[in-house]
mmCIF file of C-alpha atoms in Angstrom:
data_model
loop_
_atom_site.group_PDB
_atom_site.id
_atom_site.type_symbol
_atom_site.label_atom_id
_atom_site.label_comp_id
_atom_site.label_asym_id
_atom_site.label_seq_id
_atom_site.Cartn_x
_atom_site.Cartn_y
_atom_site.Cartn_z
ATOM 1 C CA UNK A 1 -80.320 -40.243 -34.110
ATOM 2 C CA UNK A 2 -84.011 -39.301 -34.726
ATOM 3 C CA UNK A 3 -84.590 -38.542 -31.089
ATOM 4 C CA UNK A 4 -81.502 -36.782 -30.830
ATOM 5 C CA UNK A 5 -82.546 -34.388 -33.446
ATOM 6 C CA UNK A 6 -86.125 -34.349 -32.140
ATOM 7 C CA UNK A 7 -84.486 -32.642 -28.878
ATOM 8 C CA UNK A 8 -82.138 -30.574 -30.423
ATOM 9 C CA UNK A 9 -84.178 -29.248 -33.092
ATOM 10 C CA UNK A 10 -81.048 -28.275 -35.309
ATOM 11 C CA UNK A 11 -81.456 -26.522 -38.625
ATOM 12 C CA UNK A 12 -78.272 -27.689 -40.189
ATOM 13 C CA UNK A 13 -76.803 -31.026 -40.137
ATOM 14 C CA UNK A 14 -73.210 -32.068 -40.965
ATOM 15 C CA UNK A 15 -72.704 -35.798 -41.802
ATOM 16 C CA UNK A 16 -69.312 -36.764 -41.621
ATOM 17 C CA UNK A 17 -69.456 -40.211 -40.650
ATOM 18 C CA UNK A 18 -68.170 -43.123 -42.200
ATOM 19 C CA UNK A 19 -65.609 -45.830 -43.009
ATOM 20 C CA UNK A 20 -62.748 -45.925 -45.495
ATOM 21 C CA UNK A 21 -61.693 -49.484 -46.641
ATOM 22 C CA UNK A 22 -59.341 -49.949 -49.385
ATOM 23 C CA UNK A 23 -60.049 -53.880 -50.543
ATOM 24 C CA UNK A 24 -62.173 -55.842 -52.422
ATOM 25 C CA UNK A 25 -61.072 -58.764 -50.167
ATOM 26 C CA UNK A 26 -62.855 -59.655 -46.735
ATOM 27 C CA UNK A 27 -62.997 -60.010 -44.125
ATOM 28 C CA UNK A 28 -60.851 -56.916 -43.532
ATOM 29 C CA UNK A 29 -60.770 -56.205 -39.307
ATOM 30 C CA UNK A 30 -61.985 -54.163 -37.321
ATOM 31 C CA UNK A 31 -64.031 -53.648 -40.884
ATOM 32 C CA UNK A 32 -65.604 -55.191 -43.689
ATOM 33 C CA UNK A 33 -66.865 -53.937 -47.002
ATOM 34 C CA UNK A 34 -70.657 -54.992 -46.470
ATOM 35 C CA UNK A 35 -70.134 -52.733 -43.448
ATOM 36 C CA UNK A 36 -68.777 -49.872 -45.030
ATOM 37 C CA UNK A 37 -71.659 -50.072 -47.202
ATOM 38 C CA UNK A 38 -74.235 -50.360 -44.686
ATOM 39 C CA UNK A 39 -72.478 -46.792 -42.481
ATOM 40 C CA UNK A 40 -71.593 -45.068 -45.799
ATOM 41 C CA UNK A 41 -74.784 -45.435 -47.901
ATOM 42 C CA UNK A 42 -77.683 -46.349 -45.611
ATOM 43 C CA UNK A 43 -76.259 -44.699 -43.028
ATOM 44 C CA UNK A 44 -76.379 -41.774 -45.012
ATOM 45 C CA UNK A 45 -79.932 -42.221 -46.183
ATOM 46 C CA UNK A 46 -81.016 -42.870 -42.013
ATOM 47 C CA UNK A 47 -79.812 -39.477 -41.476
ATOM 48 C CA UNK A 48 -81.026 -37.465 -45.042
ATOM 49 C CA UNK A 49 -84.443 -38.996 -44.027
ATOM 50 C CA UNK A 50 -84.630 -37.814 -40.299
ATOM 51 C CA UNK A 51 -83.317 -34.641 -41.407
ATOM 52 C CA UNK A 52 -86.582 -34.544 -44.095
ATOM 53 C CA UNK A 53 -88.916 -36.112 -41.360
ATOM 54 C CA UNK A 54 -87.586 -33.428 -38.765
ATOM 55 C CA UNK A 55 -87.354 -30.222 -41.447
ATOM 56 C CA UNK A 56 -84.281 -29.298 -41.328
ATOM 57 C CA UNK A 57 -83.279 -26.431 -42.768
ATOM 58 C CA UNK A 58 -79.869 -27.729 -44.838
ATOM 59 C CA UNK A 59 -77.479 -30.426 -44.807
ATOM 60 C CA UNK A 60 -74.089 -30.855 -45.645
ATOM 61 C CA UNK A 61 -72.816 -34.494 -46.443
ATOM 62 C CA UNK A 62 -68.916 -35.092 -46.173
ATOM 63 C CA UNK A 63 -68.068 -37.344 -49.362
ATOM 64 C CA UNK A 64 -64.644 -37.535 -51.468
ATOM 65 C CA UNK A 65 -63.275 -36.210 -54.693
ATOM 66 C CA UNK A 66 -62.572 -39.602 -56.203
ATOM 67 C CA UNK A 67 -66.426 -39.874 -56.910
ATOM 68 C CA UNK A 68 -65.752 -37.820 -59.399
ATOM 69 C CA UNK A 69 -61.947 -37.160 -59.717
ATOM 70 C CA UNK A 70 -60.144 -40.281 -61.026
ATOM 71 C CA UNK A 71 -58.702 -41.133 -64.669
ATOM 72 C CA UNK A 72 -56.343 -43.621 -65.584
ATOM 73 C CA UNK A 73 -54.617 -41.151 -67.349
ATOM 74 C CA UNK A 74 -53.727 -37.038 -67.186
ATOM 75 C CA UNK A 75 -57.025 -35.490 -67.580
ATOM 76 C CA UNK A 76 -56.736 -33.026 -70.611
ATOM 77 C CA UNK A 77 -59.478 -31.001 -68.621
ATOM 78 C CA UNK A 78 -59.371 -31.109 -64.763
ATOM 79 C CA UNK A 79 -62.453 -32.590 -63.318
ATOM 80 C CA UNK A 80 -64.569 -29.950 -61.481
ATOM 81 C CA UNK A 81 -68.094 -29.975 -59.599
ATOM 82 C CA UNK A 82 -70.507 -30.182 -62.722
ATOM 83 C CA UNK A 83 -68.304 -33.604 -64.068
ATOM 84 C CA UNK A 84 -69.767 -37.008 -64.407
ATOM 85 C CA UNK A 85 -69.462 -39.619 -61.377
ATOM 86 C CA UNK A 86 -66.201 -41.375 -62.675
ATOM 87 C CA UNK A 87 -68.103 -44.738 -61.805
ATOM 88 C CA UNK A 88 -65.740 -46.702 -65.043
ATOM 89 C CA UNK A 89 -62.490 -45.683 -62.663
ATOM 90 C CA UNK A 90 -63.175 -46.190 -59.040
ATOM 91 C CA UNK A 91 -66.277 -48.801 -59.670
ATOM 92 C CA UNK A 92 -64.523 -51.468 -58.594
ATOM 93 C CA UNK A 93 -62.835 -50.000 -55.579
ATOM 94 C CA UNK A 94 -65.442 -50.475 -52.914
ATOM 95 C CA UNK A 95 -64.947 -47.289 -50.576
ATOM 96 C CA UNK A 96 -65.340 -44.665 -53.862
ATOM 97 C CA UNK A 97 -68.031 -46.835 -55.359
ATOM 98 C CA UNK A 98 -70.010 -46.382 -51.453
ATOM 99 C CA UNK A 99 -69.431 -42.766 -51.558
ATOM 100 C CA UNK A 100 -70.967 -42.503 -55.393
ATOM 101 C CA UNK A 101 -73.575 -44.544 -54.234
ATOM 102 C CA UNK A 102 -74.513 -42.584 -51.025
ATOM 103 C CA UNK A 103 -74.083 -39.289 -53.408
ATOM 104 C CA UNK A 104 -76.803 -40.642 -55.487
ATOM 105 C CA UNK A 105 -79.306 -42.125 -53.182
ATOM 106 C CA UNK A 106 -79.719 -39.037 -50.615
ATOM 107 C CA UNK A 107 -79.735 -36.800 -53.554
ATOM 108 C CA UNK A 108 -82.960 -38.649 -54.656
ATOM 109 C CA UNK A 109 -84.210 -38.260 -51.083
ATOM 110 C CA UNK A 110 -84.380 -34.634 -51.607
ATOM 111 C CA UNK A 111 -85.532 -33.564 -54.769
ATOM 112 C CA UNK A 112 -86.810 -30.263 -54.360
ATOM 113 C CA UNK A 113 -85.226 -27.146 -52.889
ATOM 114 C CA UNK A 114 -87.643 -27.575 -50.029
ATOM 115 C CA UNK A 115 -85.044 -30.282 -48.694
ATOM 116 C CA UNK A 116 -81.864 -28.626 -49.797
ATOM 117 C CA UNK A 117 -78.308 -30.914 -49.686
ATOM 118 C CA UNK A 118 -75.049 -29.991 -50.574
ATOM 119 C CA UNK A 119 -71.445 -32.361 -50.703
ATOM 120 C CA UNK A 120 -68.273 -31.496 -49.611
ATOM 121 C CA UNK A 121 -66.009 -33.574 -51.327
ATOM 122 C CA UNK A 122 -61.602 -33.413 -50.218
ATOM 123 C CA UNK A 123 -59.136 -35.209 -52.052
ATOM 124 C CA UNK A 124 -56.597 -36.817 -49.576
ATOM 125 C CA UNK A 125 -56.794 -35.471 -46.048
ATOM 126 C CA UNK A 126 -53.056 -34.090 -44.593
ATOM 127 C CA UNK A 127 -51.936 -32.328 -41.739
ATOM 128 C CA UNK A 128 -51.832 -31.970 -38.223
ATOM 129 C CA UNK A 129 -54.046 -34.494 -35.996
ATOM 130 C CA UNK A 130 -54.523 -37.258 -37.451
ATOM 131 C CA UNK A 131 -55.156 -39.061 -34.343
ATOM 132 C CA UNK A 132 -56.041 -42.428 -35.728
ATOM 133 C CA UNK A 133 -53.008 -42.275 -38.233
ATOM 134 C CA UNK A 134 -55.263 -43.668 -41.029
ATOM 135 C CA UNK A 135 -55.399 -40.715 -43.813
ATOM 136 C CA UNK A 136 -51.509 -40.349 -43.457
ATOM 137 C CA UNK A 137 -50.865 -43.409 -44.567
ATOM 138 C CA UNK A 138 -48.939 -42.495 -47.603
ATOM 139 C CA UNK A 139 -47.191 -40.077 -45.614
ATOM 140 C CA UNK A 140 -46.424 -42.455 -42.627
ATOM 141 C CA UNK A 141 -44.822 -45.349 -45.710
ATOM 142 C CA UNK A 142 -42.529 -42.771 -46.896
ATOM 143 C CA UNK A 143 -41.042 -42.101 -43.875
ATOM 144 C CA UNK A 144 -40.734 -45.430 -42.815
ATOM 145 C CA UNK A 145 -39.175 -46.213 -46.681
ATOM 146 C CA UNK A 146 -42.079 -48.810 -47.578
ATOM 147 C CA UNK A 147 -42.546 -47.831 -50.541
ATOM 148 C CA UNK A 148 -39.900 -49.239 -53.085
ATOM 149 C CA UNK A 149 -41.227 -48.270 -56.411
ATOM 150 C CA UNK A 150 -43.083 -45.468 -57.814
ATOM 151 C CA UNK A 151 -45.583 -45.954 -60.039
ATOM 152 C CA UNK A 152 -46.643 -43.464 -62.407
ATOM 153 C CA UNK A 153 -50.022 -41.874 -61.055
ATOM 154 C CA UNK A 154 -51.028 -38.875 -59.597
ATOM 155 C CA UNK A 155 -51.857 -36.913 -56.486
ATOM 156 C CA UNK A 156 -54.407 -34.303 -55.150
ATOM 157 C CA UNK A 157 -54.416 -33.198 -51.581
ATOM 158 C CA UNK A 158 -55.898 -30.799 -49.119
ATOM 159 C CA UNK A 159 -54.967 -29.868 -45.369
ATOM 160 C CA UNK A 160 -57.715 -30.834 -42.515
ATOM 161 C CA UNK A 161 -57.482 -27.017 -41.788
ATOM 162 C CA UNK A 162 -58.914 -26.243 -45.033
ATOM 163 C CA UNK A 163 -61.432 -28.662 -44.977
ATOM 164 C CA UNK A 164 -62.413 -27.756 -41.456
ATOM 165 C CA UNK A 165 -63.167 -23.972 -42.772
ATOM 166 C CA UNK A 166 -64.647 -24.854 -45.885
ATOM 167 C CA UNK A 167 -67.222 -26.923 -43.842
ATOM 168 C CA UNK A 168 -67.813 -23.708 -41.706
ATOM 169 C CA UNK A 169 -68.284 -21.565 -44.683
ATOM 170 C CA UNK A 170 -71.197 -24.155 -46.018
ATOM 171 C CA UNK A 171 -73.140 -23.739 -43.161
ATOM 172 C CA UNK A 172 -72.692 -19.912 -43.058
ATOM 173 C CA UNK A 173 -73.163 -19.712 -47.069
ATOM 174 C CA UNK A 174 -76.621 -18.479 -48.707
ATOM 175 C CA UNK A 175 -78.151 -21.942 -49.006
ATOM 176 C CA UNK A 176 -79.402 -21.076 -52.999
ATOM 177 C CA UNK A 177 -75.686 -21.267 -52.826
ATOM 178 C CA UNK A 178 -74.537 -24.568 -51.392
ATOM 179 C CA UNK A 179 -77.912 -26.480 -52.468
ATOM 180 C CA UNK A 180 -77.432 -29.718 -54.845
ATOM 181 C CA UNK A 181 -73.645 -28.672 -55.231
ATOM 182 C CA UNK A 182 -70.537 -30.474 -54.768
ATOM 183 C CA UNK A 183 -67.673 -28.812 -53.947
ATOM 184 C CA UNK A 184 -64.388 -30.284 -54.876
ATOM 185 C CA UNK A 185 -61.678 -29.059 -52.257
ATOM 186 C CA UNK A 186 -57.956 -29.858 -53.308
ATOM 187 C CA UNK A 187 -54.388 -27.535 -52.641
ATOM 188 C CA UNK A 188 -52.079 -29.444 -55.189
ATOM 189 C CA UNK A 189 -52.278 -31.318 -57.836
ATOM 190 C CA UNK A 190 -48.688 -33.650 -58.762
ATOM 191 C CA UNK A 191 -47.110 -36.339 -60.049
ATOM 192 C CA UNK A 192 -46.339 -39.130 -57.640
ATOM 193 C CA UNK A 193 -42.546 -38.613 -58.473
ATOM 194 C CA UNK A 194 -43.046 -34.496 -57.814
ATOM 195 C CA UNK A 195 -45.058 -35.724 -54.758
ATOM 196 C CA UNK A 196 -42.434 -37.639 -52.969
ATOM 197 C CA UNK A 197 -39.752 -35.458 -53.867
ATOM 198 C CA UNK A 198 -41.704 -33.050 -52.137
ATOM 199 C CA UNK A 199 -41.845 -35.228 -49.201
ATOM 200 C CA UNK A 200 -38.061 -35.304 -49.046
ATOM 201 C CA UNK A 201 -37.638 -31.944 -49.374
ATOM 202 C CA UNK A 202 -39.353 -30.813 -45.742
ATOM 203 C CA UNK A 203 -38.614 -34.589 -43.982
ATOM 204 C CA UNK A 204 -34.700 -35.551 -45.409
ATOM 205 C CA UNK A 205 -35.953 -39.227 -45.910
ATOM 206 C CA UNK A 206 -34.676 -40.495 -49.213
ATOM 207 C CA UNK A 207 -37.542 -40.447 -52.126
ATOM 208 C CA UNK A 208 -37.789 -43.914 -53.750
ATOM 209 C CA UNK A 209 -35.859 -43.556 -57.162
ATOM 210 C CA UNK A 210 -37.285 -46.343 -59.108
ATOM 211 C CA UNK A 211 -40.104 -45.459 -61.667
ATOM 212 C CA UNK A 212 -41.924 -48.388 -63.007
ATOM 213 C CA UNK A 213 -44.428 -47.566 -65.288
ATOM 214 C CA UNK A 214 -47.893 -48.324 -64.029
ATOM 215 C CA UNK A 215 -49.011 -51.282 -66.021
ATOM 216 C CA UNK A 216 -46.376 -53.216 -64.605
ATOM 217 C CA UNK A 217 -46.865 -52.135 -60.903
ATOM 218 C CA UNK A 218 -50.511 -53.268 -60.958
ATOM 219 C CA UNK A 219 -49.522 -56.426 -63.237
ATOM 220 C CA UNK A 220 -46.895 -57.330 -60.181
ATOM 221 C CA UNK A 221 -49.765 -56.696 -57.232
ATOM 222 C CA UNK A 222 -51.878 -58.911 -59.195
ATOM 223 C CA UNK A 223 -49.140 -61.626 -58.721
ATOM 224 C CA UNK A 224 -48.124 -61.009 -54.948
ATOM 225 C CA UNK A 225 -52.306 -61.328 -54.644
ATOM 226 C CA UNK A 226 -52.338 -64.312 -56.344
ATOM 227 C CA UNK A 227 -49.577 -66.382 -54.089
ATOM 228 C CA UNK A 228 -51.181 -64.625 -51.129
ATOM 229 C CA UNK A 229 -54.732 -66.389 -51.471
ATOM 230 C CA UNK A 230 -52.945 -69.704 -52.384
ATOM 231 C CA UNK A 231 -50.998 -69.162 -48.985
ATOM 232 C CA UNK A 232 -54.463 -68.424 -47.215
ATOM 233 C CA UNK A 233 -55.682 -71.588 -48.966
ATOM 234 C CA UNK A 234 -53.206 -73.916 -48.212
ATOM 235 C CA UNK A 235 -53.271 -72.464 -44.619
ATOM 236 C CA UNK A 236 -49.739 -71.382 -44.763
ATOM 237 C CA UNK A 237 -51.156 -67.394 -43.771
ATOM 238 C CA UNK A 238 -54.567 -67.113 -42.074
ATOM 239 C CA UNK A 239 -55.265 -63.015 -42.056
ATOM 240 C CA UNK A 240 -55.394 -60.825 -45.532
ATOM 241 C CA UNK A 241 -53.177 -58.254 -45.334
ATOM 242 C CA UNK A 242 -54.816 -55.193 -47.143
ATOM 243 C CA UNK A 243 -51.829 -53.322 -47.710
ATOM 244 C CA UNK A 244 -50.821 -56.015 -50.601
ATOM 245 C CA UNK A 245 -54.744 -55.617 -52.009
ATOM 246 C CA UNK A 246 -53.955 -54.816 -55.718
ATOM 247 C CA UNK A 247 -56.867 -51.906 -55.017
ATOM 248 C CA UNK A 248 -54.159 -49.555 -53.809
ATOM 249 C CA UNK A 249 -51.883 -50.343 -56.609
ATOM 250 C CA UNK A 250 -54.602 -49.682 -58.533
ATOM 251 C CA UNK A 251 -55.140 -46.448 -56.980
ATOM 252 C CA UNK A 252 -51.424 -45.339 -57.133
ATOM 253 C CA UNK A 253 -51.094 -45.492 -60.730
ATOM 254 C CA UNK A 254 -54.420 -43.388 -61.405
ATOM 255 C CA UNK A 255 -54.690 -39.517 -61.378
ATOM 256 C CA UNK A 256 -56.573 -37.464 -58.697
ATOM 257 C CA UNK A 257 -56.499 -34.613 -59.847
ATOM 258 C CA UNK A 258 -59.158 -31.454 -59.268
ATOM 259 C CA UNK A 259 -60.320 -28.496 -59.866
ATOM 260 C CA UNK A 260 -61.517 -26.369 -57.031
ATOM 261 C CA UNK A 261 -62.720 -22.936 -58.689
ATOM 262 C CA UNK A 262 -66.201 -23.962 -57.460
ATOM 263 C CA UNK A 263 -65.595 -23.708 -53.822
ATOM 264 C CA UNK A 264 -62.642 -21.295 -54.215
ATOM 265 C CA UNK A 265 -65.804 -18.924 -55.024
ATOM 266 C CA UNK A 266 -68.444 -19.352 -53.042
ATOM 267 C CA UNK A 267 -66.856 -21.155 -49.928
ATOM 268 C CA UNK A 268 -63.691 -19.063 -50.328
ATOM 269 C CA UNK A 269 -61.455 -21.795 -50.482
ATOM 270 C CA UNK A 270 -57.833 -20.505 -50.336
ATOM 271 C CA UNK A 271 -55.943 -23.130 -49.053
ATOM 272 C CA UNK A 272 -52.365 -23.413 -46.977
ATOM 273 C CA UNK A 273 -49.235 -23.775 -48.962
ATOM 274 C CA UNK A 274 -49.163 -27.442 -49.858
ATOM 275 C CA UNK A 275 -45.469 -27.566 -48.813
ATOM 276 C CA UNK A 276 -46.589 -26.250 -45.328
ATOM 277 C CA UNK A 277 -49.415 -28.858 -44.900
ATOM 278 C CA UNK A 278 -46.180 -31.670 -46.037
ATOM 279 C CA UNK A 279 -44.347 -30.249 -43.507
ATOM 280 C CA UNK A 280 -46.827 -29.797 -40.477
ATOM 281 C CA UNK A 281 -47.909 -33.551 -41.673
ATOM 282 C CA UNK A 282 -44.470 -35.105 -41.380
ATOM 283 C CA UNK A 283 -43.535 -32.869 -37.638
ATOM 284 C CA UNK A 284 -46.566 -34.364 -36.307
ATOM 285 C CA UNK A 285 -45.901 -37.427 -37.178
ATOM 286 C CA UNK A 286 -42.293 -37.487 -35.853
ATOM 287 C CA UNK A 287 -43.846 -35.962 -32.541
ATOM 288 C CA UNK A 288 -46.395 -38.797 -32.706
ATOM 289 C CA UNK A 289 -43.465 -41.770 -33.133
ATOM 290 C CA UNK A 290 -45.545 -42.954 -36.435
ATOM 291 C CA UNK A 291 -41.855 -42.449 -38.057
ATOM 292 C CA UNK A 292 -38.454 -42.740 -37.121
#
């Protein structure tokens, strides 16, 4: 990367890369966490510090809004860019706890405004293109009717177009600006239960009906991950699935939600109907053969 940026000479970079695992368990193919870590965080600090080494002018790191916007219950005030790292939710859920981590380190790597760094930080990623069908996951479940139960957690989301513009908008913004700021970018904030109902409304496929409250969804993937690690130990099942990793149970019955104002006013966030990015999200799907 250094000599890459020693020949280009940039004066803005934009890191966006990284891996998103959802387990605590491992190994977890193609991925594990220790490897998450090492591309998330020190991957992040490799490129902060050639970007210091090499002077460039600004960069933007891609991170998430669960570093900062997770509860176990309904926030009474929505979490915005100026809240706390929510390190006593998502600390034990290794892919949030990575992106607080990287957060923190490359901010220390540039502590004056001679090295200026700013965050962009999306809830869930919808809509068109997701080639690699991993941040329509949720989406992809539903429409296959995998998910039997709904716990009682809640939902932000943004569409890739949005996220695509606001990134365009940080380089183009004043950096005084941008600098040491973390912009929260979210369309909709809902219920699980308003979130699938949603879902039904632009795909036909059936919502799940059954509400369980959350205590006892998590309490249940607790016991499915129990019997699953006997079954590993006894050598009845030899891989981990990570889909039945009480982490996304976990996840499901927290709340997401956000408050963009921040980048709604100096990255002039507006973002697509969250209806339209459900819709365009389930029609490419269908076109892609991800759902029947």
């Amino acid at each position: 990367m250094s000599r890459e940026v020693k020949r280009t000479r940039p004066t803005i970079l934009i890191h966006m890369a990284g891996i998103v695992l959802h387990s605590r368990k491992g190994p977890n193919p193609p991925h594990s966490v220790e490897e998450m870590n090492r591309v998330n965080v020190q991957g992040s600090i490799n490129a902060m510090e050639v970007a210091i080494e090499e002077e460039v002018k600004r960069s933007i790191f891609l991170s998430t809004s669960g570093v900062v916007g997770c509860s176990s219950s309904p926030p009474s005030v929505l979490p915005n860019d100026d809240s706390e790292f929510c390190t006593q939710t998502v600390g034990a859920w290794p892919y949030y706890f990575s992106k607080i981590e990287m957060e923190r380190r490359v901010r220390g790597l540039a502590p004056s405004s001679r090295w200026p760094v700013g965050f962009l930080r999306p809830s869930m990623i919808l809509g068109p293109g997701d080639q690699r069908l991993r941040s329509s996951q949720t989406v992809i479940s539903f429409l296959q009717q995998r998910i039997p139960v709904v716990p009682g957690g809640g939902v932000s989301f943004v569409d890739v177009r949005d996220v695509s513009k606001a990134v365009i908008k940080a380089i183009e913004a004043p950096t005084r600006e941008v600098a040491y700021k973390g912009f929260l970018l979210g369309s909709a904030n809902w219920t699980l239960p308003e979130f699938f109902d949603r879902l039904e409304d632009v795909s036909g496929v059936p919502a799940p009906k059954v509400r369980v409250p959350s205590i006892l969804v998590v309490a249940g993937a607790k016991v499915i991950d129990h019997f699953q690690q006997k079954r590993r130990f006894l050598g009845m099942a030899h891989h981990f699935d990570p889909h039945k990793d009480p982490v996304r149970t976990e996840m499901s019955s927290s709340f997401w939600y956000i408050d963009s104002s921040l980048a709604s006013r100096v990255l002039d966030f507006h973002p697509i109907d969250p209806l339209q990015t459900l819709h365009d999200t389930v029609q490419y799907l269908l076109d892609r053969g991800a759902a029947p």
